[in-house]
Amino acid sequence: MSEKENILLTDERIYPTDEYIFSIIRDKKILWQSIMNYMTDNYKDSSGEWNFYNDGKRWLFKMVNRKKTVFWIGILNDTFRVTFWFSDKAESLINECSLSENIKDEFRTSKKYGAIRAVTIKINDNMDVDNVLRLIAIKNKLK
């Protein structure tokens, strides 16, 4: 995701309930639910929670499977974005997967933070959800 967009939910005092989130993302609610249902149906040890992070001064949703972080979600105006952090050992899996070339390029060219780099998908339609599900599978294959 090349464009920089402001993540909402910057007030530490307002906990992001489902009702509040859905009022912001509106018709993308069904896409949110698709991702969450996929996680609970396919990864029985998965769970997610909202946390306020002082370094970014905003609420983010963190999804974990067992103790491993799978992805982070930030809320945008009318939608949301899902961010995955991968090490270099994910590169071959990402390149071999049926992801769009844009996503593969983003991973190859994204800035490294230590030994990891990010792939972020702004959710607009079912194709974006499909890409998120592919990245979830890759993330859960890695040790």
PDB file of C-alpha atoms in Angstrom:
ATOM      1  CA  MET A   1       0.000   0.000   0.000  1.00  0.00           C
ATOM      2  CA  SER A   2       1.928   2.954  -1.238  1.00  0.00           C
ATOM      3  CA  GLU A   3      -0.321   5.847  -0.306  1.00  0.00           C
ATOM      4  CA  LYS A   4      -0.129   7.114   3.231  1.00  0.00           C
ATOM      5  CA  GLU A   5      -3.506   7.316   4.913  1.00  0.00           C
ATOM      6  CA  ASN A   6      -4.282   8.322   8.431  1.00  0.00           C
ATOM      7  CA  ILE A   7      -5.361   5.530  10.680  1.00  0.00           C
ATOM      8  CA  LEU A   8      -8.322   6.563  12.782  1.00  0.00           C
ATOM      9  CA  LEU A   9      -9.026   5.689  16.420  1.00  0.00           C
ATOM     10  CA  THR A  10      -6.564   8.064  18.018  1.00  0.00           C
ATOM     11  CA  ASP A  11      -8.548   8.741  21.205  1.00  0.00           C
ATOM     12  CA  GLU A  12      -7.254   6.439  23.924  1.00  0.00           C
ATOM     13  CA  ARG A  13     -10.459   6.952  25.929  1.00  0.00           C
ATOM     14  CA  ILE A  14     -12.754   5.482  23.230  1.00  0.00           C
ATOM     15  CA  TYR A  15     -12.498   1.693  23.116  1.00  0.00           C
ATOM     16  CA  PRO A  16     -13.214   0.368  19.607  1.00  0.00           C
ATOM     17  CA  THR A  17     -16.281  -1.829  20.038  1.00  0.00           C
ATOM     18  CA  ASP A  18     -17.651  -3.769  17.072  1.00  0.00           C
ATOM     19  CA  GLU A  19     -20.535  -1.312  16.822  1.00  0.00           C
ATOM     20  CA  TYR A  20     -18.157   1.645  16.694  1.00  0.00           C
ATOM     21  CA  ILE A  21     -15.856  -0.021  14.137  1.00  0.00           C
ATOM     22  CA  PHE A  22     -18.755  -1.020  11.900  1.00  0.00           C
ATOM     23  CA  SER A  23     -20.105   2.550  12.002  1.00  0.00           C
ATOM     24  CA  ILE A  24     -16.781   3.692  10.518  1.00  0.00           C
ATOM     25  CA  ILE A  25     -16.140   0.945   7.956  1.00  0.00           C
ATOM     26  CA  ARG A  26     -19.840   0.691   7.010  1.00  0.00           C
ATOM     27  CA  ASP A  27     -20.340  -1.647   4.033  1.00  0.00           C
ATOM     28  CA  LYS A  28     -16.856  -3.145   4.576  1.00  0.00           C
ATOM     29  CA  LYS A  29     -18.287  -4.818   7.705  1.00  0.00           C
ATOM     30  CA  ILE A  30     -18.978  -7.972   5.691  1.00  0.00           C
ATOM     31  CA  LEU A  31     -15.330  -8.060   4.534  1.00  0.00           C
ATOM     32  CA  TRP A  32     -14.154  -7.639   8.143  1.00  0.00           C
ATOM     33  CA  GLN A  33     -16.416 -10.481   9.222  1.00  0.00           C
ATOM     34  CA  SER A  34     -15.135 -12.709   6.398  1.00  0.00           C
ATOM     35  CA  ILE A  35     -11.568 -12.359   7.661  1.00  0.00           C
ATOM     36  CA  MET A  36     -12.519 -12.880  11.306  1.00  0.00           C
ATOM     37  CA  ASN A  37     -14.709 -15.905  10.501  1.00  0.00           C
ATOM     38  CA  TYR A  38     -11.913 -17.423   8.437  1.00  0.00           C
ATOM     39  CA  MET A  39      -9.530 -17.143  11.374  1.00  0.00           C
ATOM     40  CA  THR A  40     -11.912 -18.673  13.914  1.00  0.00           C
ATOM     41  CA  ASP A  41     -13.018 -21.441  11.511  1.00  0.00           C
ATOM     42  CA  ASN A  42      -9.501 -22.423  10.406  1.00  0.00           C
ATOM     43  CA  TYR A  43      -7.261 -21.569  13.367  1.00  0.00           C
ATOM     44  CA  LYS A  44      -8.956 -22.686  16.563  1.00  0.00           C
ATOM     45  CA  ASP A  45      -6.199 -21.163  18.721  1.00  0.00           C
ATOM     46  CA  SER A  46      -6.604 -17.712  17.182  1.00  0.00           C
ATOM     47  CA  SER A  47      -7.836 -14.643  18.997  1.00  0.00           C
ATOM     48  CA  GLY A  48      -7.762 -10.922  18.497  1.00  0.00           C
ATOM     49  CA  GLU A  49      -7.766  -7.850  20.659  1.00  0.00           C
ATOM     50  CA  TRP A  50      -7.660  -4.088  20.461  1.00  0.00           C
ATOM     51  CA  ASN A  51      -4.775  -2.261  22.095  1.00  0.00           C
ATOM     52  CA  PHE A  52      -3.893   1.397  22.252  1.00  0.00           C
ATOM     53  CA  TYR A  53      -0.277   1.890  21.206  1.00  0.00           C
ATOM     54  CA  ASN A  54       1.414   4.993  22.565  1.00  0.00           C
ATOM     55  CA  ASP A  55       4.168   4.954  19.922  1.00  0.00           C
ATOM     56  CA  GLY A  56       1.616   5.542  17.152  1.00  0.00           C
ATOM     57  CA  LYS A  57      -1.035   7.129  19.373  1.00  0.00           C
ATOM     58  CA  ARG A  58      -3.825   4.908  18.010  1.00  0.00           C
ATOM     59  CA  TRP A  59      -5.812   1.748  18.513  1.00  0.00           C
ATOM     60  CA  LEU A  60      -4.790  -1.297  16.464  1.00  0.00           C
ATOM     61  CA  PHE A  61      -6.335  -4.742  16.318  1.00  0.00           C
ATOM     62  CA  LYS A  62      -3.851  -7.589  16.740  1.00  0.00           C
ATOM     63  CA  MET A  63      -4.754 -11.118  15.609  1.00  0.00           C
ATOM     64  CA  VAL A  64      -2.697 -13.969  17.040  1.00  0.00           C
ATOM     65  CA  ASN A  65      -2.652 -17.704  16.473  1.00  0.00           C
ATOM     66  CA  ARG A  66      -1.391 -19.353  19.620  1.00  0.00           C
ATOM     67  CA  LYS A  67       1.224 -16.787  20.635  1.00  0.00           C
ATOM     68  CA  LYS A  68       2.290 -15.783  17.123  1.00  0.00           C
ATOM     69  CA  THR A  69       1.067 -12.465  15.725  1.00  0.00           C
ATOM     70  CA  VAL A  70      -0.626 -13.095  12.384  1.00  0.00           C
ATOM     71  CA  PHE A  71      -1.642  -9.550  11.386  1.00  0.00           C
ATOM     72  CA  TRP A  72      -2.541  -6.064  12.553  1.00  0.00           C
ATOM     73  CA  ILE A  73      -5.565  -4.019  11.501  1.00  0.00           C
ATOM     74  CA  GLY A  74      -5.804  -0.249  11.386  1.00  0.00           C
ATOM     75  CA  ILE A  75      -9.106   1.508  10.767  1.00  0.00           C
ATOM     76  CA  LEU A  76      -9.299   4.024   7.930  1.00  0.00           C
ATOM     77  CA  ASN A  77     -12.156   6.245   6.830  1.00  0.00           C
ATOM     78  CA  ASP A  78     -14.798   3.869   5.351  1.00  0.00           C
ATOM     79  CA  THR A  79     -12.480   0.841   5.390  1.00  0.00           C
ATOM     80  CA  PHE A  80      -9.542  -0.828   7.094  1.00  0.00           C
ATOM     81  CA  ARG A  81      -6.087  -2.118   6.287  1.00  0.00           C
ATOM     82  CA  VAL A  82      -4.455  -5.379   7.236  1.00  0.00           C
ATOM     83  CA  THR A  83      -0.689  -5.476   7.783  1.00  0.00           C
ATOM     84  CA  PHE A  84       1.495  -8.569   7.944  1.00  0.00           C
ATOM     85  CA  TRP A  85       5.144  -8.640   9.001  1.00  0.00           C
ATOM     86  CA  PHE A  86       7.322 -11.281   7.348  1.00  0.00           C
ATOM     87  CA  SER A  87      10.948 -12.302   7.576  1.00  0.00           C
ATOM     88  CA  ASP A  88      13.043 -12.969   4.478  1.00  0.00           C
ATOM     89  CA  LYS A  89      12.230 -16.671   4.654  1.00  0.00           C
ATOM     90  CA  ALA A  90       8.669 -15.827   3.548  1.00  0.00           C
ATOM     91  CA  GLU A  91       9.867 -14.440   0.216  1.00  0.00           C
ATOM     92  CA  SER A  92       9.761 -17.706  -1.713  1.00  0.00           C
ATOM     93  CA  LEU A  93       6.277 -18.533  -0.363  1.00  0.00           C
ATOM     94  CA  ILE A  94       5.011 -15.076  -1.290  1.00  0.00           C
ATOM     95  CA  ASN A  95       6.552 -15.246  -4.772  1.00  0.00           C
ATOM     96  CA  GLU A  96       5.062 -18.703  -5.413  1.00  0.00           C
ATOM     97  CA  CYS A  97       1.598 -17.793  -4.142  1.00  0.00           C
ATOM     98  CA  SER A  98      -1.219 -16.556  -6.372  1.00  0.00           C
ATOM     99  CA  LEU A  99      -1.027 -13.039  -4.961  1.00  0.00           C
ATOM    100  CA  SER A 100      -1.135  -9.991  -7.208  1.00  0.00           C
ATOM    101  CA  GLU A 101       2.190  -8.747  -8.544  1.00  0.00           C
ATOM    102  CA  ASN A 102       1.606  -5.473  -6.677  1.00  0.00           C
ATOM    103  CA  ILE A 103       1.616  -7.304  -3.348  1.00  0.00           C
ATOM    104  CA  LYS A 104       4.707  -9.309  -4.283  1.00  0.00           C
ATOM    105  CA  ASP A 105       6.474  -6.126  -5.375  1.00  0.00           C
ATOM    106  CA  GLU A 106       5.494  -4.359  -2.159  1.00  0.00           C
ATOM    107  CA  PHE A 107       7.107  -7.143  -0.142  1.00  0.00           C
ATOM    108  CA  ARG A 108      10.279  -7.184  -2.252  1.00  0.00           C
ATOM    109  CA  THR A 109      10.724  -3.416  -2.094  1.00  0.00           C
ATOM    110  CA  SER A 110       9.407  -2.547   1.359  1.00  0.00           C
ATOM    111  CA  LYS A 111      11.739  -1.105   3.944  1.00  0.00           C
ATOM    112  CA  LYS A 112      13.264  -3.613   6.323  1.00  0.00           C
ATOM    113  CA  TYR A 113      13.009  -3.137  10.043  1.00  0.00           C
ATOM    114  CA  GLY A 114      15.715  -5.411  11.340  1.00  0.00           C
ATOM    115  CA  ALA A 115      14.967  -8.759   9.715  1.00  0.00           C
ATOM    116  CA  ILE A 116      11.308  -8.109   8.880  1.00  0.00           C
ATOM    117  CA  ARG A 117       9.261  -6.134   6.387  1.00  0.00           C
ATOM    118  CA  ALA A 118       5.583  -5.404   5.938  1.00  0.00           C
ATOM    119  CA  VAL A 119       2.855  -6.163   3.440  1.00  0.00           C
ATOM    120  CA  THR A 120      -0.272  -4.048   3.826  1.00  0.00           C
ATOM    121  CA  ILE A 121      -3.581  -4.515   2.061  1.00  0.00           C
ATOM    122  CA  LYS A 122      -6.274  -1.856   2.075  1.00  0.00           C
ATOM    123  CA  ILE A 123      -9.590  -3.682   2.058  1.00  0.00           C
ATOM    124  CA  ASN A 124     -11.971  -2.596  -0.693  1.00  0.00           C
ATOM    125  CA  ASP A 125     -13.481  -5.812  -2.063  1.00  0.00           C
ATOM    126  CA  ASN A 126     -13.525  -9.616  -1.943  1.00  0.00           C
ATOM    127  CA  MET A 127     -10.301  -9.823  -3.963  1.00  0.00           C
ATOM    128  CA  ASP A 128      -8.510  -7.975  -1.168  1.00  0.00           C
ATOM    129  CA  VAL A 129      -9.971 -10.409   1.359  1.00  0.00           C
ATOM    130  CA  ASP A 130      -8.768 -13.342  -0.780  1.00  0.00           C
ATOM    131  CA  ASN A 131      -5.249 -11.884  -0.715  1.00  0.00           C
ATOM    132  CA  VAL A 132      -5.434 -11.487   3.065  1.00  0.00           C
ATOM    133  CA  LEU A 133      -6.478 -15.143   3.407  1.00  0.00           C
ATOM    134  CA  ARG A 134      -3.512 -16.225   1.260  1.00  0.00           C
ATOM    135  CA  LEU A 135      -1.151 -14.189   3.451  1.00  0.00           C
ATOM    136  CA  ILE A 136      -2.695 -15.688   6.589  1.00  0.00           C
ATOM    137  CA  ALA A 137      -1.932 -19.152   5.216  1.00  0.00           C
ATOM    138  CA  ILE A 138       1.668 -18.143   4.454  1.00  0.00           C
ATOM    139  CA  LYS A 139       2.104 -16.607   7.906  1.00  0.00           C
ATOM    140  CA  ASN A 140       0.860 -19.767   9.583  1.00  0.00           C
ATOM    141  CA  LYS A 141       3.159 -22.006   7.504  1.00  0.00           C
ATOM    142  CA  LEU A 142       6.245 -20.192   8.762  1.00  0.00           C
ATOM    143  CA  LYS A 143       7.869 -21.217  12.011  1.00  0.00           C
TER     144      LYS A 143
END
